Coordinates of C-alpha atoms in Angstrom, one line a residue:
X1 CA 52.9 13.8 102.9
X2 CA 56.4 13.5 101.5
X3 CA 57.1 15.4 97.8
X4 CA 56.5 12.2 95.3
X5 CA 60.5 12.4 94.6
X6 CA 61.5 11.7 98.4
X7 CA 58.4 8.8 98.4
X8 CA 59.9 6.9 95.5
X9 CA 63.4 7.6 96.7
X10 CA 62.3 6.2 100.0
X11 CA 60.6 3.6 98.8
X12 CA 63.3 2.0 96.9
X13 CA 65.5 2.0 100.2
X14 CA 62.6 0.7 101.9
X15 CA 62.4 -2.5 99.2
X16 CA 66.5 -2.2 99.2
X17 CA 66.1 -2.8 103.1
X18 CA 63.8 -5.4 103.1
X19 CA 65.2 -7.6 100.3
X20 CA 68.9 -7.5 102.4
X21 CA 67.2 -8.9 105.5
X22 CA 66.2 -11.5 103.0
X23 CA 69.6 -12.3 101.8
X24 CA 71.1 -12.0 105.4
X25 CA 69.2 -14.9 106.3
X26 CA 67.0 -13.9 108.8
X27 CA 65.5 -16.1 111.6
X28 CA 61.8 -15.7 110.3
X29 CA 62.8 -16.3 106.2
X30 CA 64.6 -19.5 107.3
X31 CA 61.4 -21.0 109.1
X32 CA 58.7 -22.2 107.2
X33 CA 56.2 -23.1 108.9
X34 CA 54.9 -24.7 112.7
X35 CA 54.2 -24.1 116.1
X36 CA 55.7 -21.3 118.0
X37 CA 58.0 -20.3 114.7
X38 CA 59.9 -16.8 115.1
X39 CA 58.6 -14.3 114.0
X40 CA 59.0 -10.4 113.2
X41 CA 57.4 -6.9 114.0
X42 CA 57.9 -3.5 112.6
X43 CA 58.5 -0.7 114.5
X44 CA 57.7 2.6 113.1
X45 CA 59.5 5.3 114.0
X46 CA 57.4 6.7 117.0
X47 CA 57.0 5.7 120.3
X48 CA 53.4 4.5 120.5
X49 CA 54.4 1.9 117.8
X50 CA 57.5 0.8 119.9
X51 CA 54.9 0.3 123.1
X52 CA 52.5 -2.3 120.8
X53 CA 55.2 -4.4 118.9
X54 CA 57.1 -4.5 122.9
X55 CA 53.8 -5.6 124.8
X56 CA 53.2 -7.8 121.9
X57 CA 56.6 -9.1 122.0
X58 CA 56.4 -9.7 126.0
X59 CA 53.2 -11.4 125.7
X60 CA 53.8 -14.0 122.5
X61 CA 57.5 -15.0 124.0
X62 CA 56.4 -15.4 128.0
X63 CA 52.9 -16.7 127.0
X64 CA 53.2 -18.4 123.7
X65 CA 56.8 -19.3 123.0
X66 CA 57.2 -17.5 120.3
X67 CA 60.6 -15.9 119.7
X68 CA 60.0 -12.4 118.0
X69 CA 62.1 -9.9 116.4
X70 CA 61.8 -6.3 116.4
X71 CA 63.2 -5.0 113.2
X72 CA 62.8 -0.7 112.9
X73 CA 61.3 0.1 109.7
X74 CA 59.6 3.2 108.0
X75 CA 56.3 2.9 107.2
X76 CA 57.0 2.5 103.5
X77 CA 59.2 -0.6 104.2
X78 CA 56.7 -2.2 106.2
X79 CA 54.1 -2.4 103.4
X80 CA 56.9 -3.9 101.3
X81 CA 58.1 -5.9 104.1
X82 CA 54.7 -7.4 104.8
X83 CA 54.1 -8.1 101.2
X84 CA 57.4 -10.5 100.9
X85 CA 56.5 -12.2 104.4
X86 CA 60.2 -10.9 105.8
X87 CA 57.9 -8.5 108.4
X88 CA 55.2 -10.6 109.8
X89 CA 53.2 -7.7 111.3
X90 CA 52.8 -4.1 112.6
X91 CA 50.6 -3.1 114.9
X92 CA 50.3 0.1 114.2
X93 CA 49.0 1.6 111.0
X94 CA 47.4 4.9 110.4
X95 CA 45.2 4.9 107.1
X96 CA 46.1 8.6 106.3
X97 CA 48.7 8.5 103.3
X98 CA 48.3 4.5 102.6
X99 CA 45.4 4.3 100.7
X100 CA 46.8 3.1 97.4
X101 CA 49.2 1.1 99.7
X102 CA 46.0 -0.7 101.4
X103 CA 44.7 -0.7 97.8
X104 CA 47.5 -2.7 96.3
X105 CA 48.8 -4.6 99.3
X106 CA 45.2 -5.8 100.7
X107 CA 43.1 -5.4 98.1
X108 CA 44.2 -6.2 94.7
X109 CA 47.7 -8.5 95.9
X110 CA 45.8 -9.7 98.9
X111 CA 49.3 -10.1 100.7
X112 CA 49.3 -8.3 103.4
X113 CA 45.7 -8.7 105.8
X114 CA 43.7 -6.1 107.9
X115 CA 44.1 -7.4 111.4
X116 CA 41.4 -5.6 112.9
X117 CA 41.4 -2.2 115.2
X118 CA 44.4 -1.4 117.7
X119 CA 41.8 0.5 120.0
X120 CA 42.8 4.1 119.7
X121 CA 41.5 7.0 117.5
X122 CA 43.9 8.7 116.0
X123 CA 44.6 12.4 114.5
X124 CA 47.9 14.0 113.5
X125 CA 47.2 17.7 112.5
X126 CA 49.1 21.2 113.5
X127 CA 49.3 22.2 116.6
X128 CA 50.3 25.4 118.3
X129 CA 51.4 26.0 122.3
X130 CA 49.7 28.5 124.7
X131 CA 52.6 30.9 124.0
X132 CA 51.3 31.0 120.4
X133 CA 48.1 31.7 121.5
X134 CA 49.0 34.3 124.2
X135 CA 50.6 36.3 121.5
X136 CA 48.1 35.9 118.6
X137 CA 44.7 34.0 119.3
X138 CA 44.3 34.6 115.5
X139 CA 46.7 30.9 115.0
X140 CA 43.5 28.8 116.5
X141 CA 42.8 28.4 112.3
X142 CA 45.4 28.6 109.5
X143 CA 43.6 32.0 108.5
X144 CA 45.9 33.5 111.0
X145 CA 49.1 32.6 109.4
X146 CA 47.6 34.2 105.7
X147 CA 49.1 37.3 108.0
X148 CA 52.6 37.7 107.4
X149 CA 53.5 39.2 110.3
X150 CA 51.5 36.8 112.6
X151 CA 53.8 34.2 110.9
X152 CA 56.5 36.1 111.9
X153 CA 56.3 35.2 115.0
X154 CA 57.1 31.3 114.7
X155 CA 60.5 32.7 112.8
X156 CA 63.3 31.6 113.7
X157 CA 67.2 32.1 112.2
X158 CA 66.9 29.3 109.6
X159 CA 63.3 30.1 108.4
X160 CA 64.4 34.1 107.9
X161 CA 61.1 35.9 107.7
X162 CA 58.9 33.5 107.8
X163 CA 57.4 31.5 110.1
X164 CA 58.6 28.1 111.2
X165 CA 56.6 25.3 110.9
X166 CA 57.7 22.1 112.5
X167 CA 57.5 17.9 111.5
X168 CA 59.3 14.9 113.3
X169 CA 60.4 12.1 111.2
X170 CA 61.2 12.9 108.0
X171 CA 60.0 9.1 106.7
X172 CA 56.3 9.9 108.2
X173 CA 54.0 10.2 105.2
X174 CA 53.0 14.2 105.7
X175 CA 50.9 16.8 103.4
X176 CA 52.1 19.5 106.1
X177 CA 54.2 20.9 103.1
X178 CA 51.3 21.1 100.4
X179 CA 49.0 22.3 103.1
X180 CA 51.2 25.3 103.4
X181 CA 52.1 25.7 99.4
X182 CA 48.3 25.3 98.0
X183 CA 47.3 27.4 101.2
X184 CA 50.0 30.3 100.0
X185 CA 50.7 30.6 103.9
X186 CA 54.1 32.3 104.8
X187 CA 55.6 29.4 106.5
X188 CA 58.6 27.2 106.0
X189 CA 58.3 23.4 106.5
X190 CA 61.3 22.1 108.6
X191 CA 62.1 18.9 110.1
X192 CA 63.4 18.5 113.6
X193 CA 64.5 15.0 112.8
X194 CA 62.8 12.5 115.2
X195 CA 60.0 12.2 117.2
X196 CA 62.5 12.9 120.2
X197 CA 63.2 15.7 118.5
X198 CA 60.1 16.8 118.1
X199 CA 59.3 16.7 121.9
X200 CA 62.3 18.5 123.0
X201 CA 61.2 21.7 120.7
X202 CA 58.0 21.5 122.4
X203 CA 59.3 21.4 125.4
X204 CA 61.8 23.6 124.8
X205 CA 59.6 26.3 123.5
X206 CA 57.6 25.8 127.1
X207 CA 60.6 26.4 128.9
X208 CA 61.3 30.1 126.8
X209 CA 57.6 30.8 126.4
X210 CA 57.7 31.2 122.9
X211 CA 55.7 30.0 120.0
X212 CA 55.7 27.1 118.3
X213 CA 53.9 25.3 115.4
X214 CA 54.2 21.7 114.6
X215 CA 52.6 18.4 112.9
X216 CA 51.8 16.7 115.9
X217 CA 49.3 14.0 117.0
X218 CA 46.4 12.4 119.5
X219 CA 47.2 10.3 121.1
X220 CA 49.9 11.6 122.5
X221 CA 51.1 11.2 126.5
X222 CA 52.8 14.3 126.3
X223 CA 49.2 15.6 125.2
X224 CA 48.4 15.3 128.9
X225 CA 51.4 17.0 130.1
X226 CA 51.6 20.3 127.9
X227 CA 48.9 22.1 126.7
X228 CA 48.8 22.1 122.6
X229 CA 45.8 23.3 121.1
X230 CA 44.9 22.0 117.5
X231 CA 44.9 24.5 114.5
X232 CA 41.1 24.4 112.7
X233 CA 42.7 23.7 108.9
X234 CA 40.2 23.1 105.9
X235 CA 37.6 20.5 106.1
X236 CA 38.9 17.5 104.7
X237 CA 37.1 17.2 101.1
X238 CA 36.8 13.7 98.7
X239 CA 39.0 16.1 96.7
X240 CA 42.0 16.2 99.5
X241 CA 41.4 12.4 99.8
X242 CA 41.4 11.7 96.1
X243 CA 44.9 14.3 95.8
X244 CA 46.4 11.9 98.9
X245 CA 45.6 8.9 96.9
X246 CA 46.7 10.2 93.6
X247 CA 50.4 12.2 95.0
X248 CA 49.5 15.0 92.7
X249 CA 50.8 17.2 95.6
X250 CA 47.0 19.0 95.7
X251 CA 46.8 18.3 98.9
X252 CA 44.9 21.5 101.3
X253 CA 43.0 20.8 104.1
X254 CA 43.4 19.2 107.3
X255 CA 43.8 15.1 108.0
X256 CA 40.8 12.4 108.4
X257 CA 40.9 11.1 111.7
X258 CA 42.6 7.4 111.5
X259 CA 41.2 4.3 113.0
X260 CA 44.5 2.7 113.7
X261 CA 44.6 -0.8 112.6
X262 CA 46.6 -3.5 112.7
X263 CA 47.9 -5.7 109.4
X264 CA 49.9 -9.0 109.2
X265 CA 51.7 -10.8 106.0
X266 CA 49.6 -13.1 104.9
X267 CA 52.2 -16.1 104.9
X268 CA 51.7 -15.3 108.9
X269 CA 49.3 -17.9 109.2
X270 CA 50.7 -21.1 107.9
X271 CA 54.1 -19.8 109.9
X272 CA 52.6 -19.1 113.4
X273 CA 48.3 -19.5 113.8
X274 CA 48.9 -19.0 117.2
X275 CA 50.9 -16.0 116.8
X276 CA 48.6 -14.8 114.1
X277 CA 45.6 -15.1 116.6
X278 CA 46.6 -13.6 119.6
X279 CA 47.8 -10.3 117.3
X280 CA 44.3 -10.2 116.1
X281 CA 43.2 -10.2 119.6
X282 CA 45.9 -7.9 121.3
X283 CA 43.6 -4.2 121.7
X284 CA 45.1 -1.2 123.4
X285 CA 43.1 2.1 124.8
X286 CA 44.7 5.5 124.1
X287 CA 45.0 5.7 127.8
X288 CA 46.7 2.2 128.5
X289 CA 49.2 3.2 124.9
X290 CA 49.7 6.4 126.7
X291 CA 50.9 5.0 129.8
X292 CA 53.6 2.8 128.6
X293 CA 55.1 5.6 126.1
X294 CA 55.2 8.2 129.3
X295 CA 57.4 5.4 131.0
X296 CA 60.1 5.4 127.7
X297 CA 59.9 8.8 126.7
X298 CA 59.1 10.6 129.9
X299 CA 60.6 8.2 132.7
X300 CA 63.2 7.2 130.4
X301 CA 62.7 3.5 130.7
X302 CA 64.1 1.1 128.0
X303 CA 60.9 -0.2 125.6
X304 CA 61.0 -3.8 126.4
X305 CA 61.3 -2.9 130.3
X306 CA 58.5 -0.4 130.2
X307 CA 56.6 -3.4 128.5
X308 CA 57.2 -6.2 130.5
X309 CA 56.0 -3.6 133.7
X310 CA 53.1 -3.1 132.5
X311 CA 52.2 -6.6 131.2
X312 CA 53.4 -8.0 134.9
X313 CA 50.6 -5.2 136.1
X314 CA 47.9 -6.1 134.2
X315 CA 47.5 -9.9 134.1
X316 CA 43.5 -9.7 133.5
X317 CA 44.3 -7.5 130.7
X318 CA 46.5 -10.0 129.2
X319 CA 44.5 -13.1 130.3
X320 CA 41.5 -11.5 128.1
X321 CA 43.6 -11.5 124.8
X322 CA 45.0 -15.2 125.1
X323 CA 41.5 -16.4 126.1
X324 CA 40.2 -18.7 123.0

């Protein structure tokens, strides 16, 4: 996703990061071990990982007496965090772009442990808006955009002549950038900043009726709410999966679909078994993940209060994961 230069750049503010809520003394480094001890969650910088870490947080505090701190983190930092035991768990990871980080972290350090499936299926990809289509149905499959003047039509003043093409965050690990170099498509890769960010352009661009393309992602609430249609890219290859592993910036064809797991520091379970059990149970449909994040980003409801409403509304649901 990110050129190698911004990765490792990234990556040593990530370890940076992590090693200062170390020295700060945090509440989960100065507990050892026992019943109940604090502990902490990364949130990645979207909203659907904000919904797990706040129902999680709702649940292990009201349920289990468990005091639990949400620290935001990229998801570089949270590898490294999980590794040193000062993040506990995320419960949210997407495989595309981690392998060598499940490689090293799981499998060869051992760590950082696979927690098991979140619930939903996950695909980021590109995505273009009925205005796109309504203009040129040729932008259903990145052969349209080989056409300069099809690109052309996603310009806007910063991109000049070419087309625009549109990511969130600029810490989510993305090969949107090679996809378009190796491609040699007439499109230049901008970053709106944000997930937030990201939404308003869409949204935005539905308002003017113009075109947009963008990285974007199922699930998605606001995938129910506007009408985005997924660009066919190249068949992912071993190849593309061997160039994501290797950051030899090869990278051409479109994104595996990710089984979103969840991982825990292994130092989790002598701190908090309890904690550590009820996060292997805790499972979450794309519709129920949906529902909460259409609360904070659509409602406008703070995290932990769109949280605690729907945990108050769904004992059973709750009920099931504390059962033994």
């Amino acid at each position: 996703m990110k050129q190698s230069s911004k990765r490792a750049t990234r990556l040593a503010i990530a370890t940076a990061l992590v090693v200062g809520l170390a020295a700060c003394g945090s509440t989960t480094s100065s507990v050892s071990s026992g019943k109940g001890a604090p502990i902490t969650l990364a949130v990645n910088p979207w909203t659907g990982s904000a919904v797990n870490a706040n129902i999680a947080k709702v649940v292990l505090e009201s349920k289990l007496g468990t005091t639990v701190t949400l620290t935001d983190l990229d998801e570089n930092a949270t590898w490294v965090g999980m590794d040193k035991g000062d993040i506990d768990a995320v419960l949210e990871q997407w495989p595309s772009g981690h392998g060598p980080d499940m490689k090293t972290y799981i499998d060869e350090k051992k760590t950082v442990v696979n927690l098991g499936v979140l619930g939903p299926q996950a695909k980021i990809g590109w995505y273009v808006n009925g205005a796109a289509l309504a203009a040129d149905p040729k932008v259903a499959t990145w052969e349209g955009f080989e056409d300069a003047s099809t690109a052309a039509k996603f310009a806007t003043p910063e991109t000049g002549s070419q087309g625009r093409f549109l990511m969130g965050d600029p810490s989510y690990v993305t090969f949107d950038e090679q996809i378009i170099t190796n491609l040699k498509l007439p499109l230049k890769y901008t970053v709106a900043g944000s997930e937030a960010a990201l939404i308003t352009a869409i949204k935005q661009a539905e308002t003017d009726k113009k075109p947009i393309l963008l990285q974007f992602w199922q699930p998605h609430w606001l995938q129910s709410k506007v009408k985005l249609t997924e660009v066919k890219l190249p068949a992912v290859t071993p190849a593309c999966l061997a160039s994501a592993d290797a950051k030899d910036g090869k990278y051409a064809c479109d994104y595996a679909p990710d089984p979103i797991f969840k991982a825990a520091s292994v130092k989790l379970e002598k701190k908090n078994a309890k904690a550590l059990a009820f996060l292997k149970k805790i499972t979450l449909t794309t519709e129920q993940q949906n529902e909460v994040a259409a609360m904070i980003d659509g409602d406008g409801m703070k995290a932990d209060a769109a949280a605690k409403k729907w945990v108050d509304a769904n004992a059973k649901i709750v009920d099931g994961w504390l059962a033994k």
